[in-house]
mmCIF file of C-alpha atoms and ligand atoms in Angstrom:
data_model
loop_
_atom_site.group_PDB
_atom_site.id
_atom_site.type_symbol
_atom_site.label_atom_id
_atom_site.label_comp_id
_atom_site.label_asym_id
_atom_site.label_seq_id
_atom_site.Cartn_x
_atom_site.Cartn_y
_atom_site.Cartn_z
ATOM 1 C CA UNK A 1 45.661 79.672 135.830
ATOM 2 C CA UNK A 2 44.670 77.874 132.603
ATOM 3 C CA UNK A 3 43.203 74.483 132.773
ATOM 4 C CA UNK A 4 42.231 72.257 130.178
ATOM 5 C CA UNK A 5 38.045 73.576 130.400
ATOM 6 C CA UNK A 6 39.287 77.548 130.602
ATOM 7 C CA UNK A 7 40.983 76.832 127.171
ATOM 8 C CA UNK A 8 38.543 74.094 125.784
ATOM 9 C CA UNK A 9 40.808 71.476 124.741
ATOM 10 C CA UNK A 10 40.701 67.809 125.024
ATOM 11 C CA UNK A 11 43.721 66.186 126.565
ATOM 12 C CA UNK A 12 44.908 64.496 123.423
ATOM 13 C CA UNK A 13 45.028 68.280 121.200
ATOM 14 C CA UNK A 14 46.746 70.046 124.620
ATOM 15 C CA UNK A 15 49.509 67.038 124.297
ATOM 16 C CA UNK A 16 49.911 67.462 121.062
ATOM 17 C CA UNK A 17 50.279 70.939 120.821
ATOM 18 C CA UNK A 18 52.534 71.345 123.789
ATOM 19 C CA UNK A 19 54.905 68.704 122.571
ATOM 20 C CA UNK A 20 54.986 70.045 119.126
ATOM 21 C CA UNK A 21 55.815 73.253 121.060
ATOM 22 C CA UNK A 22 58.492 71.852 123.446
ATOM 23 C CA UNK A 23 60.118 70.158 120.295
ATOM 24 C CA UNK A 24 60.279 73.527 117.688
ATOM 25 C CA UNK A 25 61.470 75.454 121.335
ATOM 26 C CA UNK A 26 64.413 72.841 121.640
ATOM 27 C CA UNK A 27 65.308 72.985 118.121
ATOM 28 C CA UNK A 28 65.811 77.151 118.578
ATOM 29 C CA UNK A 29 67.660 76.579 121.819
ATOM 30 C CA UNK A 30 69.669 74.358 120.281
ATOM 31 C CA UNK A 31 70.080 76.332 117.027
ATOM 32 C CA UNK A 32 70.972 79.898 118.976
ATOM 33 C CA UNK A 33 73.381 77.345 121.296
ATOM 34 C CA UNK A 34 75.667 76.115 118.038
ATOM 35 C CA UNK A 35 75.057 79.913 116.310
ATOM 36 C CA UNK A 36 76.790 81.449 119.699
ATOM 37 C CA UNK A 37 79.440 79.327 118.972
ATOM 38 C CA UNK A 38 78.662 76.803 122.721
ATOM 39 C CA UNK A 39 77.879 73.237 122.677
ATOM 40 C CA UNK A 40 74.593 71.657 121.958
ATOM 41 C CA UNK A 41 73.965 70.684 125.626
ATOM 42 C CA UNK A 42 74.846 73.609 127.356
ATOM 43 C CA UNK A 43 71.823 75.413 127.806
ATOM 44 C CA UNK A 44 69.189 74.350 130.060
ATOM 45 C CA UNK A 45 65.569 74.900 129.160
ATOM 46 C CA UNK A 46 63.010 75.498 132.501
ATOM 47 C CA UNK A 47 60.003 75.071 131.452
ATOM 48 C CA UNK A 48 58.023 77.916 133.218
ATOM 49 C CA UNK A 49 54.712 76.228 134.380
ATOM 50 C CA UNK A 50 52.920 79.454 136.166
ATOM 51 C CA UNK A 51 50.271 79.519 133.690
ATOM 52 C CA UNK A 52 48.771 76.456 134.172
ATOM 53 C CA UNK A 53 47.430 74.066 136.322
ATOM 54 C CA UNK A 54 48.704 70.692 138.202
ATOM 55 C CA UNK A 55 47.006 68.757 135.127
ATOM 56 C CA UNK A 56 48.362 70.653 132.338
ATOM 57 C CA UNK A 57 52.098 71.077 133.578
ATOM 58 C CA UNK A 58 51.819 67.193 133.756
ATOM 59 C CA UNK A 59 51.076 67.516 130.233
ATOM 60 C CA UNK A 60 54.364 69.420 129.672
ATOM 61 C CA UNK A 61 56.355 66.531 131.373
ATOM 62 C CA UNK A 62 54.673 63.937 129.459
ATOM 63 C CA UNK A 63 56.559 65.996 126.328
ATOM 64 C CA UNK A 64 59.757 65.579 127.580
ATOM 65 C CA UNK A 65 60.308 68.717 129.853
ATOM 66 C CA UNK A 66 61.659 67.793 132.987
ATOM 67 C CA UNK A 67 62.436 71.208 134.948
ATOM 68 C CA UNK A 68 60.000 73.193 135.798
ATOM 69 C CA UNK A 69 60.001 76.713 136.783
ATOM 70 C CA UNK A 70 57.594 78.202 139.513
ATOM 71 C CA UNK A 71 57.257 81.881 140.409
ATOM 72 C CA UNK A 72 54.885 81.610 143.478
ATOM 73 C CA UNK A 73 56.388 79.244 146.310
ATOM 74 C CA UNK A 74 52.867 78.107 147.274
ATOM 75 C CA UNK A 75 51.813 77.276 143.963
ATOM 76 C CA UNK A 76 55.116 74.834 144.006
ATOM 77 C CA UNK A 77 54.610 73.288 146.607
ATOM 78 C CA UNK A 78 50.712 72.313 145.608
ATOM 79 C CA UNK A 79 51.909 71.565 141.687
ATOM 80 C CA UNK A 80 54.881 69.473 143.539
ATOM 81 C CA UNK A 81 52.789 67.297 145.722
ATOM 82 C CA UNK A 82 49.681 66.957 143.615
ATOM 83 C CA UNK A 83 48.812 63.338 142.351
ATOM 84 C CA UNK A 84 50.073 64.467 138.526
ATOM 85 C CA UNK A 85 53.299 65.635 139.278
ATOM 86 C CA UNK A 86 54.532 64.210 142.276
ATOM 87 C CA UNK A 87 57.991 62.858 142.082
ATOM 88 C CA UNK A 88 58.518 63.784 137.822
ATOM 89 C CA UNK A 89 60.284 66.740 137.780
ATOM 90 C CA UNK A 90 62.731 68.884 139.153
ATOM 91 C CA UNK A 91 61.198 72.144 140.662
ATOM 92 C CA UNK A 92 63.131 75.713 140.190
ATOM 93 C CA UNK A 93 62.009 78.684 142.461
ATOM 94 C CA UNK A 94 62.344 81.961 139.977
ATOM 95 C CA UNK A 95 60.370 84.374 141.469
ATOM 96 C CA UNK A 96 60.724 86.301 145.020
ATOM 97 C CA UNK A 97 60.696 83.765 147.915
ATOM 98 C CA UNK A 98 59.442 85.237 151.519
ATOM 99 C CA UNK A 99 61.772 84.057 154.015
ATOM 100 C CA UNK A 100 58.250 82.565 155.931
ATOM 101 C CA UNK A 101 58.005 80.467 152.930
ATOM 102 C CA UNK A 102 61.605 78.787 153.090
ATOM 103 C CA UNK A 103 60.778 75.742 154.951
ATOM 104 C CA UNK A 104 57.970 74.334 152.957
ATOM 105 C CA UNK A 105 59.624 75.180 149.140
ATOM 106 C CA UNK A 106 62.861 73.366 150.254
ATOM 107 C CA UNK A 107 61.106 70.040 150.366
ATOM 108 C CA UNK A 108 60.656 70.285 146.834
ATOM 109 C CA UNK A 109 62.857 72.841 145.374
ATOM 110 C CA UNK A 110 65.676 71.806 143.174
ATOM 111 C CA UNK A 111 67.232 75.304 142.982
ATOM 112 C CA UNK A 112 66.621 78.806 144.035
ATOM 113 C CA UNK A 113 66.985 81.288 141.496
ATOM 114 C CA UNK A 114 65.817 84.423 143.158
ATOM 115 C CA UNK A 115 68.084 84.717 146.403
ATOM 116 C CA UNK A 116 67.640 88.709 146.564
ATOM 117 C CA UNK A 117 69.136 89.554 150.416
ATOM 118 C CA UNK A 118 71.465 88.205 152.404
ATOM 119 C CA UNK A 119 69.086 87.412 155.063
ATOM 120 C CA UNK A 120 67.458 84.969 152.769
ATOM 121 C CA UNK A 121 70.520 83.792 151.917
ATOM 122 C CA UNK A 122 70.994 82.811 155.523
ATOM 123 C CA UNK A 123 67.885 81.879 155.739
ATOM 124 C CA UNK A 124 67.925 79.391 152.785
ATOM 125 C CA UNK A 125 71.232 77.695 154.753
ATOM 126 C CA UNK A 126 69.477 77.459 158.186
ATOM 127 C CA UNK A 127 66.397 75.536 156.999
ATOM 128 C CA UNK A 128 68.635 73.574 154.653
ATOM 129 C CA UNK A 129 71.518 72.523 157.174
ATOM 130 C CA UNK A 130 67.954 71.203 158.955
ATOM 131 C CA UNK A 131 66.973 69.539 156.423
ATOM 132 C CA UNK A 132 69.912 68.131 156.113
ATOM 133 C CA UNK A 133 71.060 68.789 152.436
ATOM 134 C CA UNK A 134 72.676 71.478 150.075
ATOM 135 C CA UNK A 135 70.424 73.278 148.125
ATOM 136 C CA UNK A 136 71.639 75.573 144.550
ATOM 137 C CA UNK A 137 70.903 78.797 144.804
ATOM 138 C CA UNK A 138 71.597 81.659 142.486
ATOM 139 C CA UNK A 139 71.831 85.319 142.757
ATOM 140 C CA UNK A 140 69.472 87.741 141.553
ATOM 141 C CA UNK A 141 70.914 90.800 139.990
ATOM 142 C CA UNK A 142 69.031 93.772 139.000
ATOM 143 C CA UNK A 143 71.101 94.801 136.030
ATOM 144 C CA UNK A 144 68.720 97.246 134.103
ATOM 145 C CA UNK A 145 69.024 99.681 137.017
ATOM 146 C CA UNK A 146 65.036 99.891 137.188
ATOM 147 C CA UNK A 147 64.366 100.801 140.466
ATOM 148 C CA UNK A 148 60.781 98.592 140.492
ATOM 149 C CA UNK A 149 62.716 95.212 139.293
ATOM 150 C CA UNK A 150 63.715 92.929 142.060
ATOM 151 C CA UNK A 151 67.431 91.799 142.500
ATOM 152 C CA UNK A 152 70.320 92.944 144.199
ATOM 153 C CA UNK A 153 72.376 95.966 143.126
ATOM 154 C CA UNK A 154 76.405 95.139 142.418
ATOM 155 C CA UNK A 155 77.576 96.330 145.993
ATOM 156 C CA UNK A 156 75.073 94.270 147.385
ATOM 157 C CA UNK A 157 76.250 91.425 145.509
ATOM 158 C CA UNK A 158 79.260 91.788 146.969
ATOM 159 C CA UNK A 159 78.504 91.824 150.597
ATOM 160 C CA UNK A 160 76.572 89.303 150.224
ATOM 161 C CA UNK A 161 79.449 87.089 148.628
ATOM 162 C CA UNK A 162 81.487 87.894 151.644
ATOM 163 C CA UNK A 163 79.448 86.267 153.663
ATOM 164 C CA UNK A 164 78.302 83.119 151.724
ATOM 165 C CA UNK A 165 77.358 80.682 154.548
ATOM 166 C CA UNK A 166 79.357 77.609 154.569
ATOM 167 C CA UNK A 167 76.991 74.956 154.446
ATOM 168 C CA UNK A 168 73.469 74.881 153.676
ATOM 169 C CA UNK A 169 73.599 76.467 149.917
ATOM 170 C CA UNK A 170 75.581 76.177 146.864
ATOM 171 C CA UNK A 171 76.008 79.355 145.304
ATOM 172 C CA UNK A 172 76.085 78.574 141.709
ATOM 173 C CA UNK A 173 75.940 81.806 139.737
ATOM 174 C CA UNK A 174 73.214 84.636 138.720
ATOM 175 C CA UNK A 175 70.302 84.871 137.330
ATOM 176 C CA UNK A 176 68.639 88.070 136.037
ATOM 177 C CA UNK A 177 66.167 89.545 133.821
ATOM 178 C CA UNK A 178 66.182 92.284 130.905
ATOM 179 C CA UNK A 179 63.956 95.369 131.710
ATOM 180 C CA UNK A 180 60.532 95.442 130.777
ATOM 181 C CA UNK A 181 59.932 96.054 127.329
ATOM 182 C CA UNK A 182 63.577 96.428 126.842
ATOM 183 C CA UNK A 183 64.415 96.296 123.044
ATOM 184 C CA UNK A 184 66.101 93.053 121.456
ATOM 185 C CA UNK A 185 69.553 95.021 121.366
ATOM 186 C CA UNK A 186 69.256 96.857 124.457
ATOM 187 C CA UNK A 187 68.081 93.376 126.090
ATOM 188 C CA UNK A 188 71.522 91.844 124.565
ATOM 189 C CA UNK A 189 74.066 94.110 126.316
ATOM 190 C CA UNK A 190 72.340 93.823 130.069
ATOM 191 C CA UNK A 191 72.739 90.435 129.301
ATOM 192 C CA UNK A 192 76.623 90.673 128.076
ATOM 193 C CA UNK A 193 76.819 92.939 131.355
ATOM 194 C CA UNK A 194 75.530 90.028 133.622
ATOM 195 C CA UNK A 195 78.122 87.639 132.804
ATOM 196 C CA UNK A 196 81.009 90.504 132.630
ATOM 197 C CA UNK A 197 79.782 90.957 136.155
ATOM 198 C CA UNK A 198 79.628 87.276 136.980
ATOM 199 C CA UNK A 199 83.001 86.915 135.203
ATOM 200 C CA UNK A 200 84.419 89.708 137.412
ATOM 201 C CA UNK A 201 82.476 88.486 140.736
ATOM 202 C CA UNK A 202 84.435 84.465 140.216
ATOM 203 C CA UNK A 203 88.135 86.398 140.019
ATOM 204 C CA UNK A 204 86.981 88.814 143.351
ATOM 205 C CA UNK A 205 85.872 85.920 145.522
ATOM 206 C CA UNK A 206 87.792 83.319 143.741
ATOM 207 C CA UNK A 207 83.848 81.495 143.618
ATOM 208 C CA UNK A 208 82.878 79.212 140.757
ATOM 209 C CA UNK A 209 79.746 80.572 139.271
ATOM 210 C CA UNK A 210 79.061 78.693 136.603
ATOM 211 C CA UNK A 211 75.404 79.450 135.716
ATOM 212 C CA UNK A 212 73.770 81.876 134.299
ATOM 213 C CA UNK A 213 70.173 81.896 134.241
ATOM 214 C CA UNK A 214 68.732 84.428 132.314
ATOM 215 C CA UNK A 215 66.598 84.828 129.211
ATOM 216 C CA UNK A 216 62.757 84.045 128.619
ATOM 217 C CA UNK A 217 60.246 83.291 125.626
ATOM 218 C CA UNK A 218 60.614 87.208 124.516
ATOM 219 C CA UNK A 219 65.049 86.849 124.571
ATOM 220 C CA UNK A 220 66.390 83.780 124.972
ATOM 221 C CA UNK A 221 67.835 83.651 121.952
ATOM 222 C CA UNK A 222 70.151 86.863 122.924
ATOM 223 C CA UNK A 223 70.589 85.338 126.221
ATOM 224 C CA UNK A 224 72.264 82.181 125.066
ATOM 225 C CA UNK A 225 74.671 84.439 122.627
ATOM 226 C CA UNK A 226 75.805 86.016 125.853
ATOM 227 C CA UNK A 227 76.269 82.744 127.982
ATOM 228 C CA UNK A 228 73.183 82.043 129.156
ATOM 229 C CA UNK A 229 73.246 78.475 130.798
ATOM 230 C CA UNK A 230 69.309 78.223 132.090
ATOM 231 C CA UNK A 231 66.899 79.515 130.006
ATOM 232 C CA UNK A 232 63.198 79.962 131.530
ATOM 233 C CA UNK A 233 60.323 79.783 129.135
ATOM 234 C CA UNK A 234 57.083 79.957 129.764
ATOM 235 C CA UNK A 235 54.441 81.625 126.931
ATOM 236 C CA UNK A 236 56.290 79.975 124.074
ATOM 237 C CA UNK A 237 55.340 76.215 125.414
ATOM 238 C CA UNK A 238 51.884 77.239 124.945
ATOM 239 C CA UNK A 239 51.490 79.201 121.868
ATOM 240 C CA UNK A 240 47.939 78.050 120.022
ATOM 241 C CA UNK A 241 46.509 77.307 123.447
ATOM 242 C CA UNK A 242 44.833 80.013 125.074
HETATM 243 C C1 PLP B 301 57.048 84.176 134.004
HETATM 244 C C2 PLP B 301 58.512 84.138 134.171
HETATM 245 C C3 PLP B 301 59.342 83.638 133.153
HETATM 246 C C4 PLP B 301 58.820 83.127 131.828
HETATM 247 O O1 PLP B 301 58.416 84.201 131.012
HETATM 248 P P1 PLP B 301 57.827 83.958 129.551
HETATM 249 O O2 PLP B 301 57.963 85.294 128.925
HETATM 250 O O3 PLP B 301 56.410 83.534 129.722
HETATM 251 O O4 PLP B 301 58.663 82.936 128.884
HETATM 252 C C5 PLP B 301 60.699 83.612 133.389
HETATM 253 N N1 PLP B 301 61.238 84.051 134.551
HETATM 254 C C6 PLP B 301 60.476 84.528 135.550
HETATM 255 C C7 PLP B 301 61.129 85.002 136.800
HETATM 256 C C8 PLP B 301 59.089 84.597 135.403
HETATM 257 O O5 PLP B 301 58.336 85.077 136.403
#
């Protein structure tokens, strides 16, 4: 994880350069948003803070971004409580979540991205019902068929949308990633398939899904021309850094 030493920056050139980033990212978001033909507004930008430490991510606030994305539940929960950050943004769980690490994220977690099984489904609902609140979740769905991505395959999908538990989670839609090193085009139709799928999966179980997270620094650009209603972008909101 970068901190301001590793890349030998003051703090006043790392806040400049990662709001000048944040604003030029914003301006393409909001560009692809109005090319696609959606309104300005629509798309969501998580602001994907694995990279970089407690001090730096603060840094990233400070610009204006205000949900932040976290693929390691431990590291969210430190980056979440730590003096810089506590209480200024709203956390997202993208990457896989152990079941064993449930009860600590959902303290902090504003949504779950990566629900891949239904026992973490349940398992989300249990702690959460505890808790006592509702916590977003979306589905993970591995749509480029490679057999070493994460995510759940369309028939699990649909069990698992059976069997949504009735309190505990809001089930708000999918997220999903393009393969690795998938071409710009190729990258475009798994993405058109992932909302043909969620589009499909809302008449089925009669379900509201209306997000759609999916696309990153490398796509988002198809992503949103597809539907895309979270985008999560990490490298590009520290280009000249590191
Ligand atoms: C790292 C990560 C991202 C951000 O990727 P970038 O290419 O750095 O923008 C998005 N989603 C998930 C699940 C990630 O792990």
């Amino acid at each position: 994880m970068q901190t301001l030493e590793s890349i030998k920056l003051d703090r006043k050139a790392a806040t400049d350069k990662i709001a000048a980033n944040w604003q030029t990212l914003l301006a393409e978001v909001d560009q692809a948003t109005s090319v696609a033909g959606r309104s300005v507004g629509d798309v969501q930008v998580i602001g994907v803070s694995k990279y970089v430490d407690a001090e730096i991510t603060g840094l990233l606030v400070d610009a204006g971004c205000r949900h932040l994305g976290e693929n390691r539940p431990q590291v969210l929960c430190e980056k979440a409580e730590s003096a810089e950050m506590v209480g200024r943004a709203s956390w997202h769980q993208i990457g896989h979540l152990q079941r064993n690490k449930v009860r600590p994220t959902l303290r902090h977690v504003h949504m779950i991205h990566s629900v891949d099984s239904e026992r973490l489904l349940q398992a989300i609902a249990s702690e959460a019902v505890k808790q006592q609140r509702t916590v977003a979740c979306l589905l993970e769905v591995n749509i480029s068929g490679d057999a070493n991505k994460t995510g759940l395959d369309v028939p699990s999908l649909e069990r698992l949308l059976l069997e949504v538990p009735k309190s505990g989670v809001r089930v708000a839609g999918l997220m999903a990633m393009a393969g690795w090193g998938t071409e710009a085009d190729a990258a475009q139709r798994q993405f058109a398939a992932v909302r043909e799928l969620r589009d499909r999966m809302q008449a089925e179980f009669a379900l509201p899904l209306p997000e759609l997270s999916m696309g990153m620094s490398g796509d988002f650009q198809a992503a949103i021309t597809e539907g895309s209603t979270m985008v999560r972008i990490g490298t590009r909101l520290f280009d000249g850094l590191w």
